[in-house]
Tab-separated table of C-alpha atoms in Angstrom:
chain	number	residue	atom	x	y	z
A	1	PRO	CA	-16.287	-56.217	20.523
A	2	HIS	CA	-17.501	-52.661	21.173
A	3	MET	CA	-21.252	-53.341	21.026
A	4	GLU	CA	-21.532	-53.725	24.786
A	5	LYS	CA	-20.304	-50.145	25.184
A	6	LEU	CA	-22.273	-48.734	22.254
A	7	ILE	CA	-25.746	-50.180	22.918
A	8	PRO	CA	-26.433	-48.188	26.133
A	9	ASN	CA	-25.616	-45.019	24.156
A	10	SER	CA	-27.459	-45.971	20.965
A	11	GLN	CA	-30.306	-43.492	21.495
A	12	VAL	CA	-27.823	-40.607	21.545
A	13	LEU	CA	-25.578	-41.973	18.775
A	14	LEU	CA	-28.095	-43.121	16.150
A	15	PRO	CA	-29.130	-39.640	14.889
A	16	HIS	CA	-25.455	-38.982	14.088
A	17	VAL	CA	-24.502	-42.405	12.731
A	18	GLU	CA	-23.897	-41.216	9.146
A	19	GLN	CA	-21.450	-38.581	10.346
A	20	LEU	CA	-19.708	-40.886	12.799
A	21	LEU	CA	-19.232	-44.024	10.694
A	22	PRO	CA	-16.400	-42.637	8.524
A	23	LEU	CA	-14.582	-41.736	11.752
A	24	ALA	CA	-15.050	-45.140	13.365
A	25	PRO	CA	-11.397	-46.269	13.012
A	26	LYS	CA	-10.255	-43.142	14.857
A	27	LEU	CA	-13.036	-43.060	17.420
A	28	LEU	CA	-13.149	-46.717	18.488
A	29	PRO	CA	-9.798	-46.718	20.332
A	30	HIS	CA	-11.121	-43.817	22.447
A	31	LEU	CA	-14.599	-45.147	23.248
A	32	ASP	CA	-13.898	-45.507	26.940
A	33	VAL	CA	-13.338	-41.779	27.302
A	34	LEU	CA	-15.714	-40.576	24.568
A	35	LEU	CA	-18.899	-42.466	25.397
A	36	PRO	CA	-19.426	-41.021	28.891
A	37	GLN	CA	-19.290	-37.569	27.238
A	38	SER	CA	-21.351	-38.421	24.153
A	39	GLU	CA	-24.466	-36.510	25.231
A	40	LYS	CA	-22.373	-33.363	25.638
A	41	LEU	CA	-20.250	-33.819	22.492
A	42	LEU	CA	-22.828	-34.900	19.909
A	43	PRO	CA	-24.809	-31.633	19.817
A	44	HIS	CA	-21.544	-30.056	18.642
A	45	ILE	CA	-20.714	-32.770	16.126
A	46	ASP	CA	-21.065	-30.533	13.048
A	47	THR	CA	-18.609	-28.051	14.540
A	48	LEU	CA	-16.208	-30.737	15.756
A	49	LEU	CA	-16.057	-32.995	12.696
A	50	PRO	CA	-13.738	-30.851	10.546
A	51	PHE	CA	-11.225	-30.863	13.422
A	52	MET	CA	-11.445	-34.515	14.489
A	53	ASP	CA	-8.102	-35.483	12.949
A	54	ILE	CA	-6.226	-33.056	15.170
A	55	LEU	CA	-8.530	-33.359	18.199
A	56	MET	CA	-8.397	-37.135	18.583
A	57	PRO	CA	-4.746	-37.441	19.659
A	58	LYS	CA	-5.451	-34.969	22.501
A	59	MET	CA	-8.820	-36.342	23.649
A	60	ASN	CA	-7.428	-37.790	26.873
A	61	VAL	CA	-6.143	-34.323	27.815
A	62	LEU	CA	-9.185	-32.368	26.603
A	63	LEU	CA	-12.062	-34.463	27.911
A	64	PRO	CA	-11.472	-33.850	31.643
A	65	GLN	CA	-12.118	-30.166	30.874
A	66	ILE	CA	-15.004	-30.761	28.458
A	67	ASP	CA	-17.610	-29.016	30.625
A	68	ILE	CA	-15.769	-25.716	30.515
A	69	LEU	CA	-14.513	-26.083	26.921
A	70	LEU	CA	-17.823	-26.786	25.202
A	71	PRO	CA	-19.498	-23.409	25.877
A	72	HIS	CA	-16.560	-21.787	24.033
A	73	ILE	CA	-16.084	-24.443	21.353
A	74	ASP	CA	-17.177	-22.246	18.430
A	75	LYS	CA	-14.632	-19.594	19.413
A	76	LEU	CA	-11.799	-22.026	20.165
A	77	LEU	CA	-11.914	-24.436	17.222
A	78	PRO	CA	-10.591	-21.985	14.611
A	79	TYR	CA	-7.435	-21.815	16.751
A	80	ALA	CA	-7.290	-25.568	17.380
A	81	PRO	CA	-4.420	-26.249	14.929
A	82	MET	CA	-2.277	-23.687	16.762
A	83	LEU	CA	-3.378	-24.481	20.333
A	84	LEU	CA	-3.563	-28.282	20.367
A	85	PRO	CA	0.204	-28.897	20.237
A	86	TYR	CA	0.299	-27.135	23.623
A	87	ALA	CA	-2.819	-28.796	25.082
A	88	ASP	CA	-0.851	-30.609	27.799
A	89	GLN	CA	0.459	-27.296	29.168
A	90	LEU	CA	-2.759	-25.329	28.597
A	91	MET	CA	-5.356	-27.691	30.043
A	92	PRO	CA	-4.229	-27.336	33.685
A	93	VAL	CA	-4.942	-23.596	33.419
A	94	ALA	CA	-7.985	-23.939	31.127
A	95	PRO	CA	-10.478	-22.605	33.719
A	96	GLN	CA	-8.485	-19.385	34.149
A	97	LEU	CA	-7.869	-19.062	30.400
A	98	LEU	CA	-11.523	-19.479	29.546
A	99	GLU	CA	-12.557	-16.838	32.074
A	100	GLN	CA	-10.530	-14.408	29.947
A	101	ILE	CA	-11.401	-15.913	26.564
A	102	ASP	CA	-13.200	-12.834	25.199
A	103	LEU	CA	-10.197	-10.665	26.063
A	104	LEU	CA	-7.574	-13.098	24.758
A	105	LEU	CA	-9.125	-14.199	21.459
A	106	PRO	CA	-8.833	-10.798	19.725
A	107	GLN	CA	-5.105	-10.909	20.546
A	108	MET	CA	-4.519	-14.532	19.476
A	109	ASP	CA	-2.847	-13.655	16.185
A	110	ILE	CA	-0.356	-11.516	18.116
A	111	ILE	CA	0.128	-13.963	21.015
A	112	MET	CA	0.279	-17.313	19.188
A	113	PRO	CA	3.726	-16.935	17.558
A	114	HIS	CA	5.167	-16.343	21.041
A	115	LEU	CA	3.136	-18.937	22.961
A	116	PRO	CA	6.072	-21.365	23.480
A	117	GLU	CA	8.030	-18.571	25.186
A	118	LEU	CA	5.064	-17.502	27.329
A	119	LEU	CA	3.914	-20.957	28.467
A	120	PRO	CA	6.476	-21.432	31.262
A	121	TYR	CA	5.144	-18.223	32.853
A	122	ILE	CA	1.441	-18.671	32.133
A	123	ASP	CA	0.518	-19.202	35.802
A	124	SER	CA	2.152	-15.887	36.711
A	125	LEU	CA	0.746	-13.927	33.762
A	126	LEU	CA	-2.854	-15.160	33.602
A	127	PRO	CA	-4.177	-13.199	36.590
A	128	TYR	CA	-3.132	-10.016	34.770
A	129	SER	CA	-4.416	-10.960	31.311
A	130	PRO	CA	-7.148	-8.255	31.274
A	131	ILE	CA	-4.433	-5.577	31.248
A	132	LEU	CA	-1.607	-7.500	29.543
A	133	SER	CA	-3.770	-8.672	26.642
A	134	LYS	CA	-4.834	-5.097	25.978
A	135	TYR	CA	-1.185	-4.079	25.610
A	136	ALA	CA	0.051	-7.322	24.006
A	137	SER	CA	1.243	-5.633	20.820
A	138	ASP	CA	3.278	-3.130	22.882
A	139	LEU	CA	4.754	-5.684	25.301
A	140	LEU	CA	5.577	-8.604	23.022
A	141	PRO	CA	8.481	-6.906	21.185
A	142	TYR	CA	10.196	-6.771	24.616
A	143	ARG	CA	9.171	-10.291	25.710
A	144	GLU	CA	12.657	-11.793	25.544
A	145	ALA	CA	14.170	-9.340	28.015
A	146	LEU	CA	11.088	-9.226	30.255
A	147	LEU	CA	10.713	-13.017	30.456
A	148	ALA	CA	14.419	-13.463	31.128
A	149	HIS	CA	13.874	-11.433	34.312
A	150	MET	CA	10.537	-12.996	35.258
A	151	ASP	CA	11.927	-14.523	38.462
A	152	GLN	CA	12.765	-11.002	39.662
A	153	LEU	CA	9.613	-9.406	38.223
A	154	ARG	CA	7.114	-12.025	39.443
A	155	PRO	CA	6.868	-10.875	43.100
A	156	TRP	CA	6.200	-7.316	41.931
A	157	LEU	CA	3.626	-8.045	39.215
A	158	PRO	CA	0.626	-7.122	41.423
A	159	GLN	CA	2.083	-3.642	41.839
A	160	LEU	CA	3.705	-3.246	38.403
A	161	VAL	CA	0.925	-4.449	36.095
A	162	PRO	CA	-1.614	-1.753	37.071
A	163	HIS	CA	0.986	0.774	35.854
A	164	THR	CA	1.265	-0.889	32.416
A	165	PRO	CA	-0.500	1.967	30.546
A	166	LYS	CA	2.038	4.436	31.982
A	167	LEU	CA	5.048	2.102	31.607
A	168	VAL	CA	4.426	1.118	27.973
A	169	PRO	CA	5.478	4.474	26.479
A	170	HIS	CA	8.800	4.168	28.341
A	171	LEU	CA	9.631	0.527	27.529
A	172	ARG	CA	12.168	1.578	24.913
A	173	LEU	CA	14.065	3.297	27.747
A	174	ILE	CA	13.434	0.688	30.460
A	175	VAL	CA	14.182	-2.568	28.649
A	176	PRO	CA	17.751	-1.810	27.533
A	177	ASP	CA	18.549	-1.131	31.208
A	178	ILE	CA	16.533	-3.963	32.706
A	179	ASP	CA	19.701	-5.716	33.890
A	180	TYR	CA	20.460	-2.633	35.981
A	181	LEU	CA	16.866	-2.057	37.096
A	182	ALA	CA	15.855	-5.579	38.125
A	183	PRO	CA	18.032	-5.784	41.262
A	184	HIS	CA	16.541	-2.464	42.462
A	185	LEU	CA	12.852	-3.336	42.070
A	186	GLU	CA	12.356	-3.592	45.817
A	187	TYR	CA	13.198	0.102	46.069
A	188	LEU	CA	11.552	1.315	42.859
A	189	VAL	CA	8.219	-0.510	42.765
A	190	PRO	CA	6.742	0.756	46.053
A	191	HIS	CA	7.372	4.311	44.799
A	192	MET	CA	6.288	3.745	41.200
A	193	GLU	CA	3.522	6.346	41.341
A	194	GLU	CA	5.977	9.053	42.389
A	195	VAL	CA	8.785	7.958	40.049
A	196	LEU	CA	6.779	7.459	36.831
A	197	PRO	CA	6.445	11.148	35.900
A	198	TYR	CA	10.243	11.441	35.982
A	199	LEU	CA	11.048	8.136	34.295
A	200	PRO	CA	12.634	9.589	31.135
A	201	GLN	CA	15.075	11.669	33.183
A	202	LEU	CA	15.814	8.773	35.518
A	203	MET	CA	16.419	6.259	32.731
A	204	ASP	CA	18.706	8.660	30.907
A	205	ARG	CA	20.828	8.735	34.071
A	206	SER	CA	20.173	5.217	35.317
A	207	HIS	CA	23.852	4.223	35.488
A	208	SER	CA	24.532	7.151	37.817
A	209	PHE	CA	21.240	6.996	39.695
A	210	LEU	CA	20.730	3.279	40.400
A	211	PRO	CA	23.890	2.618	42.429
A	212	LYS	CA	22.694	5.361	44.824
A	213	LEU	CA	19.084	4.199	44.838
A	214	SER	CA	19.017	2.307	48.126
A	215	LYS	CA	20.251	5.442	49.919
A	216	LEU	CA	17.987	7.852	48.023
A	217	ILE	CA	14.704	5.920	48.311
A	218	PRO	CA	14.212	6.396	52.079
A	219	SER	CA	13.986	10.120	51.373
A	220	ILE	CA	12.149	9.752	48.046
A	221	HIS	CA	9.380	12.171	49.032
A	222	GLY	CA	11.935	14.868	49.682
A	223	ALA	CA	13.833	13.983	46.510
A	224	ILE	CA	10.807	14.089	44.191
A	225	PRO	CA	10.873	17.880	43.673
A	226	ILE	CA	14.413	17.697	42.273
A	227	LEU	CA	13.908	14.636	40.028
A	228	GLY	CA	12.710	16.875	37.226
A	229	LYS	CA	16.022	18.757	37.405
A	230	LEU	CA	18.343	15.758	37.280
A	231	GLU	CA	20.379	17.335	34.515
A	232	ASN	CA	21.758	19.593	37.231
A	233	VAL	CA	22.368	16.720	39.678
A	234	LEU	CA	23.570	13.617	37.769
A	235	PRO	CA	25.376	13.277	34.443
A	236	ASP	CA	23.517	11.683	31.567
A	237	ARG	CA	24.951	8.821	29.515
A	238	THR	CA	26.447	11.126	26.948
A	239	SER	CA	28.382	13.155	29.529
A	240	LYS	CA	32.102	12.613	29.663
């Protein structure tokens, strides 16, 4: 019943017939989607064959992106068992992911255990993957708190992410207070460059400082010289 579909492609298929015959029961139900792509897929048949069992159930999702996937197939297939369960969520952003593939792959072992948590935010995070992937091992231990506040963080990512190298050393101070900080991002983020050098002092006194933030920020440039002397201005957390 499939000969009508196979004969027009016989010239491409025949050199690979010995490899393909054992897979016939799995391949035949998908001929309608596979045959139009056979010229592109068959040159990669040796690479693809060991993974056919896990690839076949996702072919309908993968094939629309085949043109951009194939150039990276050798890099991607070792991660296929981990990535394919999430193919439905990943394929819509495949073009953006593959643009960053050389940056992301070295971090895959770190990222993969947390992929289910990251997927709902992948559209927001992908544009910043060159920086975020570099600091993945530093950021991921704080993922739960950071992702829980993603709705508040998302509008400020373009301004926050470039400061990642300077923020990472202070995450242990920032994250425990993120519930207090998040509502004040509109005041803090535009002045991040000025505030960062004094972050340890500020975070140590965040409970005293943040309620006054909206009043202090308009005069932040005048306040900067005294931020380094906050021990004389605001009590720290250990003060009674």
